[in-house]
């Protein structure tokens, strides 16, 4: 399992810049330019590196900063295509690009299934069958990621795969959160009556821009919810399910997680964290690291009588020594 987990971390030095070629994007808050899928970004250099990597935030490439392939890039390049690249073998490009898309989904499935399997007690009378099913899904997905048969990967029914894994994880989520886990949030010091922005309840629709600072959201199911720009400073999200219906996760782009407690949150991914705002006071689940563009220091203000990070401008610049390529968001 340790070897598998290591393979779910992006290793850009062993990839061929696939994240800078395969996804397309349009000019928006996440990107200052448009690029069709399958076309190399104008900033990708001859060594498959982003030529403006240290300037991505300042130039408006927030989507690049947030993207994480969970290791699908190096798996496509080094395993499925045995070290070949779309530049040296242009005839392989269509298949390589398609395989990258499939492996991204499979790697995210492995990430989530591993989390569930690591926490689930397989000896319990009420969990044994579920544990077997999760293990079977994990083993099948892992076998696909290690194949060198590109046609086999391209033939994977991703819609069926997503649905099957999603159903299993939904069942696992209910078990892992426990019988007393709420499906709605509980009121916190700055969160009267579990109401969000605009007077909506936390369980009612999406929570774009919701004012949830200091909220007690322990064990809440936020599967597939839009939390863009939500104020979650100091919120308690321990044990919350942050998975997406399509496995991509609840949308946390621009959400303020400074001071939030995400320890034990289920199915959280590096990409979700990279798209959000956080700092050294954000507490994360075991195995997940603070994104390198999050500030390492923080100032605090009072929210409803509690200490929480102040709403200072986002600091997203990576250290000059961090040479990871720019990344793309599928959203």
CSV table of C-alpha atoms in Angstrom, one decimal:
chain,number,residue,atom,x,y,z
A,1,UNK,CA,0.0,0.0,0.0
A,2,UNK,CA,2.9,2.4,0.7
A,3,UNK,CA,4.2,1.8,-2.8
A,4,UNK,CA,0.8,2.5,-4.3
A,5,UNK,CA,0.4,5.7,-2.3
A,6,UNK,CA,3.8,6.9,-3.4
A,7,UNK,CA,2.6,6.4,-7.0
A,8,UNK,CA,-0.4,8.6,-6.4
A,9,UNK,CA,1.9,11.7,-6.0
A,10,UNK,CA,2.7,13.6,-9.1
A,11,UNK,CA,6.3,13.3,-10.2
A,12,UNK,CA,6.6,15.9,-12.9
A,13,UNK,CA,10.3,15.0,-13.7
A,14,UNK,CA,9.1,11.7,-15.0
A,15,UNK,CA,6.2,13.0,-17.1
A,16,UNK,CA,6.1,14.6,-20.5
A,17,UNK,CA,4.1,17.7,-19.7
A,18,UNK,CA,0.8,16.0,-20.2
A,19,UNK,CA,-1.1,18.3,-17.9
A,20,UNK,CA,0.1,21.2,-20.1
A,21,UNK,CA,-1.2,19.6,-23.3
A,22,UNK,CA,-4.1,17.3,-22.7
A,23,UNK,CA,-6.8,19.4,-20.9
A,24,UNK,CA,-8.3,22.4,-22.7
A,25,UNK,CA,-9.5,25.5,-21.0
A,26,UNK,CA,-11.1,28.9,-21.7
A,27,UNK,CA,-10.2,32.3,-20.6
A,28,UNK,CA,-11.8,32.8,-17.1
A,29,UNK,CA,-11.0,33.5,-13.5
A,30,UNK,CA,-8.8,30.4,-13.6
A,31,UNK,CA,-7.0,31.1,-16.9
A,32,UNK,CA,-6.1,34.4,-18.7
A,33,UNK,CA,-6.1,32.6,-22.1
A,34,UNK,CA,-7.9,29.9,-23.9
A,35,UNK,CA,-6.3,26.6,-25.1
A,36,UNK,CA,-8.0,23.7,-27.0
A,37,UNK,CA,-7.5,20.2,-25.6
A,38,UNK,CA,-4.5,18.3,-27.1
A,39,UNK,CA,-2.5,21.4,-27.9
A,40,UNK,CA,0.6,22.3,-25.9
A,41,UNK,CA,0.3,25.4,-23.8
A,42,UNK,CA,2.4,28.3,-25.2
A,43,UNK,CA,4.4,28.4,-22.0
A,44,UNK,CA,5.6,24.7,-22.2
A,45,UNK,CA,9.2,24.5,-23.0
A,46,UNK,CA,11.2,21.9,-24.9
A,47,UNK,CA,12.0,20.0,-21.6
A,48,UNK,CA,8.3,19.6,-20.7
A,49,UNK,CA,8.6,22.4,-18.1
A,50,UNK,CA,6.4,25.4,-17.5
A,51,UNK,CA,8.4,28.5,-18.6
A,52,UNK,CA,6.4,30.8,-16.2
A,53,UNK,CA,6.0,28.4,-13.3
A,54,UNK,CA,7.1,30.9,-10.6
A,55,UNK,CA,4.8,33.5,-12.1
A,56,UNK,CA,1.6,31.5,-12.5
A,57,UNK,CA,-0.4,33.2,-9.8
A,58,UNK,CA,0.6,36.7,-10.8
A,59,UNK,CA,-0.3,35.9,-14.5
A,60,UNK,CA,-3.7,34.6,-13.6
A,61,UNK,CA,-3.2,30.9,-14.0
A,62,UNK,CA,-4.9,29.8,-10.8
A,63,UNK,CA,-6.2,26.7,-12.6
A,64,UNK,CA,-2.6,25.6,-13.2
A,65,UNK,CA,-1.6,26.1,-9.6
A,66,UNK,CA,-4.5,23.9,-8.4
A,67,UNK,CA,-4.2,21.0,-10.8
A,68,UNK,CA,-2.9,17.6,-9.6
A,69,UNK,CA,-2.9,14.5,-11.7
A,70,UNK,CA,-2.3,12.2,-8.6
A,71,UNK,CA,0.6,10.5,-10.5
A,72,UNK,CA,-1.3,9.7,-13.7
A,73,UNK,CA,1.2,11.7,-15.7
A,74,UNK,CA,4.3,9.7,-14.9
A,75,UNK,CA,2.3,6.4,-15.0
A,76,UNK,CA,1.2,7.2,-18.6
A,77,UNK,CA,4.6,8.3,-19.7
A,78,UNK,CA,6.8,5.7,-17.9
A,79,UNK,CA,4.6,2.6,-17.6
A,80,UNK,CA,2.0,2.6,-20.4
A,81,UNK,CA,4.2,4.2,-23.0
A,82,UNK,CA,7.6,3.0,-21.6
A,83,UNK,CA,9.2,6.4,-21.5
A,84,UNK,CA,8.1,7.7,-24.8
A,85,UNK,CA,6.6,11.2,-25.2
A,86,UNK,CA,4.1,12.8,-27.5
A,87,UNK,CA,7.0,14.8,-29.0
A,88,UNK,CA,9.4,12.0,-29.8
A,89,UNK,CA,6.6,9.7,-30.9
A,90,UNK,CA,3.8,11.9,-32.3
A,91,UNK,CA,2.0,8.9,-33.7
A,92,UNK,CA,1.4,7.9,-30.0
A,93,UNK,CA,0.0,11.3,-29.0
A,94,UNK,CA,-3.8,10.5,-29.4
A,95,UNK,CA,-3.6,7.3,-27.5
A,96,UNK,CA,-1.3,8.8,-24.9
A,97,UNK,CA,-3.7,11.8,-24.3
A,98,UNK,CA,-6.6,9.4,-24.0
A,99,UNK,CA,-4.8,7.1,-21.5
A,100,UNK,CA,-3.8,10.1,-19.4
A,101,UNK,CA,-7.5,11.0,-19.0
A,102,UNK,CA,-8.4,7.4,-18.0
A,103,UNK,CA,-5.5,7.1,-15.5
A,104,UNK,CA,-6.4,10.3,-13.8
A,105,UNK,CA,-9.8,8.9,-12.9
A,106,UNK,CA,-8.4,5.5,-11.9
A,107,UNK,CA,-5.7,7.2,-9.7
A,108,UNK,CA,-8.4,9.3,-7.9
A,109,UNK,CA,-10.4,6.1,-7.4
A,110,UNK,CA,-7.3,4.4,-5.8
A,111,UNK,CA,-6.8,7.5,-3.6
A,112,UNK,CA,-10.3,7.3,-2.2
A,113,UNK,CA,-10.5,3.5,-2.0
A,114,UNK,CA,-7.2,3.3,-0.2
A,115,UNK,CA,-8.6,5.9,2.4
A,116,UNK,CA,-11.7,3.8,3.0
A,117,UNK,CA,-9.8,0.5,3.2
A,118,UNK,CA,-7.2,1.8,5.6
A,119,UNK,CA,-9.9,2.9,8.0
A,120,UNK,CA,-12.5,0.2,7.7
A,121,UNK,CA,-12.4,-2.8,10.0
A,122,UNK,CA,-12.7,-5.8,7.7
A,123,UNK,CA,-13.4,-8.2,10.6
A,124,UNK,CA,-16.7,-6.6,11.6
A,125,UNK,CA,-19.8,-8.6,10.8
A,126,UNK,CA,-21.4,-5.5,9.3
A,127,UNK,CA,-18.4,-4.4,7.3
A,128,UNK,CA,-16.8,-7.6,6.0
A,129,UNK,CA,-18.8,-7.7,2.8
A,130,UNK,CA,-18.2,-4.0,2.1
A,131,UNK,CA,-14.4,-4.4,2.7
A,132,UNK,CA,-14.3,-7.2,0.2
A,133,UNK,CA,-16.1,-5.1,-2.4
A,134,UNK,CA,-13.8,-2.2,-1.8
A,135,UNK,CA,-10.8,-4.4,-2.1
A,136,UNK,CA,-12.0,-5.9,-5.3
A,137,UNK,CA,-12.6,-2.4,-6.8
A,138,UNK,CA,-9.1,-1.3,-5.6
A,139,UNK,CA,-7.4,-4.4,-7.1
A,140,UNK,CA,-9.2,-4.1,-10.4
A,141,UNK,CA,-8.3,-0.4,-10.7
A,142,UNK,CA,-4.7,-1.0,-9.8
A,143,UNK,CA,-4.4,-3.7,-12.4
A,144,UNK,CA,-5.6,-1.3,-15.0
A,145,UNK,CA,-3.1,1.4,-14.0
A,146,UNK,CA,-0.2,-1.0,-14.4
A,147,UNK,CA,-1.0,-2.4,-17.9
A,148,UNK,CA,1.0,-1.4,-20.9
A,149,UNK,CA,-2.0,-2.1,-23.2
A,150,UNK,CA,-3.1,1.4,-24.2
A,151,UNK,CA,-6.1,0.0,-26.1
A,152,UNK,CA,-7.3,-1.7,-22.9
A,153,UNK,CA,-7.2,1.5,-21.0
A,154,UNK,CA,-8.9,3.5,-23.7
A,155,UNK,CA,-11.8,0.9,-23.7
A,156,UNK,CA,-12.5,1.5,-19.9
A,157,UNK,CA,-16.1,2.6,-19.4
A,158,UNK,CA,-15.4,5.6,-17.1
A,159,UNK,CA,-19.0,6.4,-16.5
A,160,UNK,CA,-19.7,2.9,-15.2
A,161,UNK,CA,-16.4,2.9,-13.2
A,162,UNK,CA,-17.3,6.2,-11.5
A,163,UNK,CA,-20.8,5.1,-10.6
A,164,UNK,CA,-19.6,1.8,-9.2
A,165,UNK,CA,-16.9,3.3,-7.1
A,166,UNK,CA,-19.1,6.2,-6.0
A,167,UNK,CA,-21.8,3.8,-4.7
A,168,UNK,CA,-19.2,1.7,-2.8
A,169,UNK,CA,-17.7,4.9,-1.3
A,170,UNK,CA,-21.1,6.2,-0.3
A,171,UNK,CA,-21.7,3.1,1.7
A,172,UNK,CA,-18.2,3.3,3.2
A,173,UNK,CA,-18.8,6.9,4.1
A,174,UNK,CA,-21.9,6.1,6.1
A,175,UNK,CA,-19.9,3.5,8.1
A,176,UNK,CA,-16.8,5.5,8.6
A,177,UNK,CA,-18.7,8.6,9.8
A,178,UNK,CA,-20.6,6.5,12.3
A,179,UNK,CA,-24.3,6.1,13.2
A,180,UNK,CA,-24.4,9.4,15.0
A,181,UNK,CA,-22.9,11.3,12.1
A,182,UNK,CA,-25.2,14.1,11.0
A,183,UNK,CA,-26.2,14.7,7.4
A,184,UNK,CA,-26.5,18.5,8.1
A,185,UNK,CA,-24.2,20.9,9.9
A,186,UNK,CA,-24.6,22.0,13.5
A,187,UNK,CA,-24.5,25.6,14.6
A,188,UNK,CA,-21.1,27.1,15.4
A,189,UNK,CA,-20.2,30.4,17.0
A,190,UNK,CA,-20.8,32.3,13.8
A,191,UNK,CA,-23.2,30.0,12.1
A,192,UNK,CA,-26.7,30.5,13.5
A,193,UNK,CA,-29.2,27.7,12.8
A,194,UNK,CA,-27.0,26.0,10.2
A,195,UNK,CA,-27.9,28.7,7.7
A,196,UNK,CA,-25.5,29.7,5.0
A,197,UNK,CA,-25.2,32.8,2.8
A,198,UNK,CA,-28.5,34.2,1.6
A,199,UNK,CA,-30.4,32.3,4.4
A,200,UNK,CA,-30.0,28.9,2.8
A,201,UNK,CA,-29.6,25.8,5.0
A,202,UNK,CA,-26.3,24.0,4.8
A,203,UNK,CA,-28.0,21.0,3.3
A,204,UNK,CA,-29.9,23.1,0.7
A,205,UNK,CA,-28.2,23.2,-2.7
A,206,UNK,CA,-24.8,24.7,-3.2
A,207,UNK,CA,-22.9,27.0,-0.8
A,208,UNK,CA,-21.1,29.4,-3.1
A,209,UNK,CA,-19.8,32.3,-1.0
A,210,UNK,CA,-21.5,30.9,2.1
A,211,UNK,CA,-20.6,32.4,5.5
A,212,UNK,CA,-19.6,29.4,7.5
A,213,UNK,CA,-16.8,30.8,9.6
A,214,UNK,CA,-16.6,28.8,12.9
A,215,UNK,CA,-19.3,26.4,11.8
A,216,UNK,CA,-19.5,22.9,13.3
A,217,UNK,CA,-19.8,20.7,10.2
A,218,UNK,CA,-18.5,17.5,11.7
A,219,UNK,CA,-19.5,14.4,9.8
A,220,UNK,CA,-21.5,16.4,7.3
A,221,UNK,CA,-21.9,15.0,3.7
A,222,UNK,CA,-20.7,17.7,1.3
A,223,UNK,CA,-20.5,15.3,-1.6
A,224,UNK,CA,-20.3,17.2,-4.9
A,225,UNK,CA,-21.3,20.5,-3.3
A,226,UNK,CA,-20.1,23.9,-4.7
A,227,UNK,CA,-18.3,25.7,-2.0
A,228,UNK,CA,-16.6,28.3,-4.2
A,229,UNK,CA,-15.4,31.3,-2.2
A,230,UNK,CA,-17.1,30.0,1.0
A,231,UNK,CA,-15.8,31.4,4.3
A,232,UNK,CA,-14.8,28.3,6.3
A,233,UNK,CA,-12.3,30.0,8.5
A,234,UNK,CA,-12.1,28.1,11.8
A,235,UNK,CA,-14.8,25.7,10.7
A,236,UNK,CA,-14.8,22.2,12.1
A,237,UNK,CA,-14.9,19.7,9.2
A,238,UNK,CA,-13.7,16.7,11.0
A,239,UNK,CA,-15.1,13.5,9.5
A,240,UNK,CA,-17.0,15.4,6.7
A,241,UNK,CA,-17.4,13.7,3.4
A,242,UNK,CA,-15.8,16.0,0.8
A,243,UNK,CA,-16.1,13.6,-2.2
A,244,UNK,CA,-17.6,14.6,-5.5
A,245,UNK,CA,-20.4,12.7,-7.3
A,246,UNK,CA,-17.9,12.3,-10.2
A,247,UNK,CA,-15.0,11.5,-7.8
A,248,UNK,CA,-13.5,15.0,-8.3
A,249,UNK,CA,-14.6,16.2,-4.9
A,250,UNK,CA,-16.6,19.1,-3.5
A,251,UNK,CA,-15.6,22.3,-5.3
A,252,UNK,CA,-13.5,24.3,-2.8
A,253,UNK,CA,-12.0,26.8,-5.3
A,254,UNK,CA,-11.3,30.0,-3.4
A,255,UNK,CA,-12.8,28.7,-0.2
A,256,UNK,CA,-11.1,30.1,2.9
A,257,UNK,CA,-9.9,27.2,5.0
A,258,UNK,CA,-7.6,29.2,7.3
A,259,UNK,CA,-7.9,27.8,10.8
A,260,UNK,CA,-10.3,25.1,9.6
A,261,UNK,CA,-10.0,21.6,11.1
A,262,UNK,CA,-10.1,18.9,8.3
A,263,UNK,CA,-8.5,16.1,10.4
A,264,UNK,CA,-10.3,12.9,9.5
A,265,UNK,CA,-12.2,14.5,6.6
A,266,UNK,CA,-13.0,11.8,4.1
A,267,UNK,CA,-11.9,11.7,0.4
A,268,UNK,CA,-10.2,15.0,0.3
A,269,UNK,CA,-7.6,15.4,-2.5
A,270,UNK,CA,-4.5,17.6,-3.0
A,271,UNK,CA,-6.3,19.3,-5.9
A,272,UNK,CA,-9.1,20.4,-3.7
A,273,UNK,CA,-6.7,21.9,-1.2
A,274,UNK,CA,-4.6,23.6,-3.8
A,275,UNK,CA,-7.6,25.4,-5.2
A,276,UNK,CA,-8.6,26.6,-1.7
A,277,UNK,CA,-7.1,29.2,0.6
A,278,UNK,CA,-5.3,28.0,3.6
A,279,UNK,CA,-2.3,28.5,5.8
A,280,UNK,CA,-0.2,27.0,8.6
A,281,UNK,CA,-3.3,26.9,10.9
A,282,UNK,CA,-5.3,24.7,8.6
A,283,UNK,CA,-5.3,21.2,10.0
A,284,UNK,CA,-5.3,18.4,7.4
A,285,UNK,CA,-5.9,14.6,7.4
A,286,UNK,CA,-2.9,12.3,7.8
A,287,UNK,CA,-1.2,11.8,4.5
A,288,UNK,CA,-2.0,15.2,3.0
A,289,UNK,CA,0.4,18.1,2.9
A,290,UNK,CA,-0.2,21.8,2.9
A,291,UNK,CA,0.1,23.1,-0.6
A,292,UNK,CA,3.4,24.9,-1.2
A,293,UNK,CA,1.7,28.1,-2.2
A,294,UNK,CA,-0.1,28.5,1.1
A,295,UNK,CA,1.5,31.0,3.5
A,296,UNK,CA,3.4,29.5,6.4
A,297,UNK,CA,2.5,32.3,8.8
A,298,UNK,CA,-0.8,33.9,9.7
A,299,UNK,CA,-2.4,36.9,11.4
A,300,UNK,CA,-5.6,36.3,13.5
A,301,UNK,CA,-8.8,38.2,14.2
A,302,UNK,CA,-11.8,37.3,16.3
A,303,UNK,CA,-14.8,35.5,14.8
A,304,UNK,CA,-17.7,35.1,17.1
A,305,UNK,CA,-15.5,35.1,20.1
A,306,UNK,CA,-13.0,32.6,18.7
A,307,UNK,CA,-9.6,33.2,17.2
A,308,UNK,CA,-9.4,32.7,13.5
A,309,UNK,CA,-7.1,33.8,10.6
A,310,UNK,CA,-7.8,37.2,9.3
A,311,UNK,CA,-9.0,37.7,5.8
A,312,UNK,CA,-5.7,38.8,4.2
A,313,UNK,CA,-5.1,38.5,0.5
A,314,UNK,CA,-4.2,35.1,-0.8
A,315,UNK,CA,-0.6,34.2,-1.0
A,316,UNK,CA,0.0,31.6,-3.7
A,317,UNK,CA,3.5,32.1,-5.0
A,318,UNK,CA,5.6,28.9,-4.9
A,319,UNK,CA,9.3,29.0,-3.8
A,320,UNK,CA,11.6,29.6,-6.7
A,321,UNK,CA,13.2,26.3,-6.1
A,322,UNK,CA,9.9,24.4,-6.7
A,323,UNK,CA,10.1,23.4,-10.4
A,324,UNK,CA,6.8,21.5,-10.7
A,325,UNK,CA,5.0,22.3,-13.9
A,326,UNK,CA,2.0,24.4,-14.2
A,327,UNK,CA,-1.2,22.4,-13.8
A,328,UNK,CA,-4.6,22.4,-15.4
A,329,UNK,CA,-8.0,22.2,-13.8
A,330,UNK,CA,-10.7,20.0,-15.4
A,331,UNK,CA,-13.5,22.2,-14.1
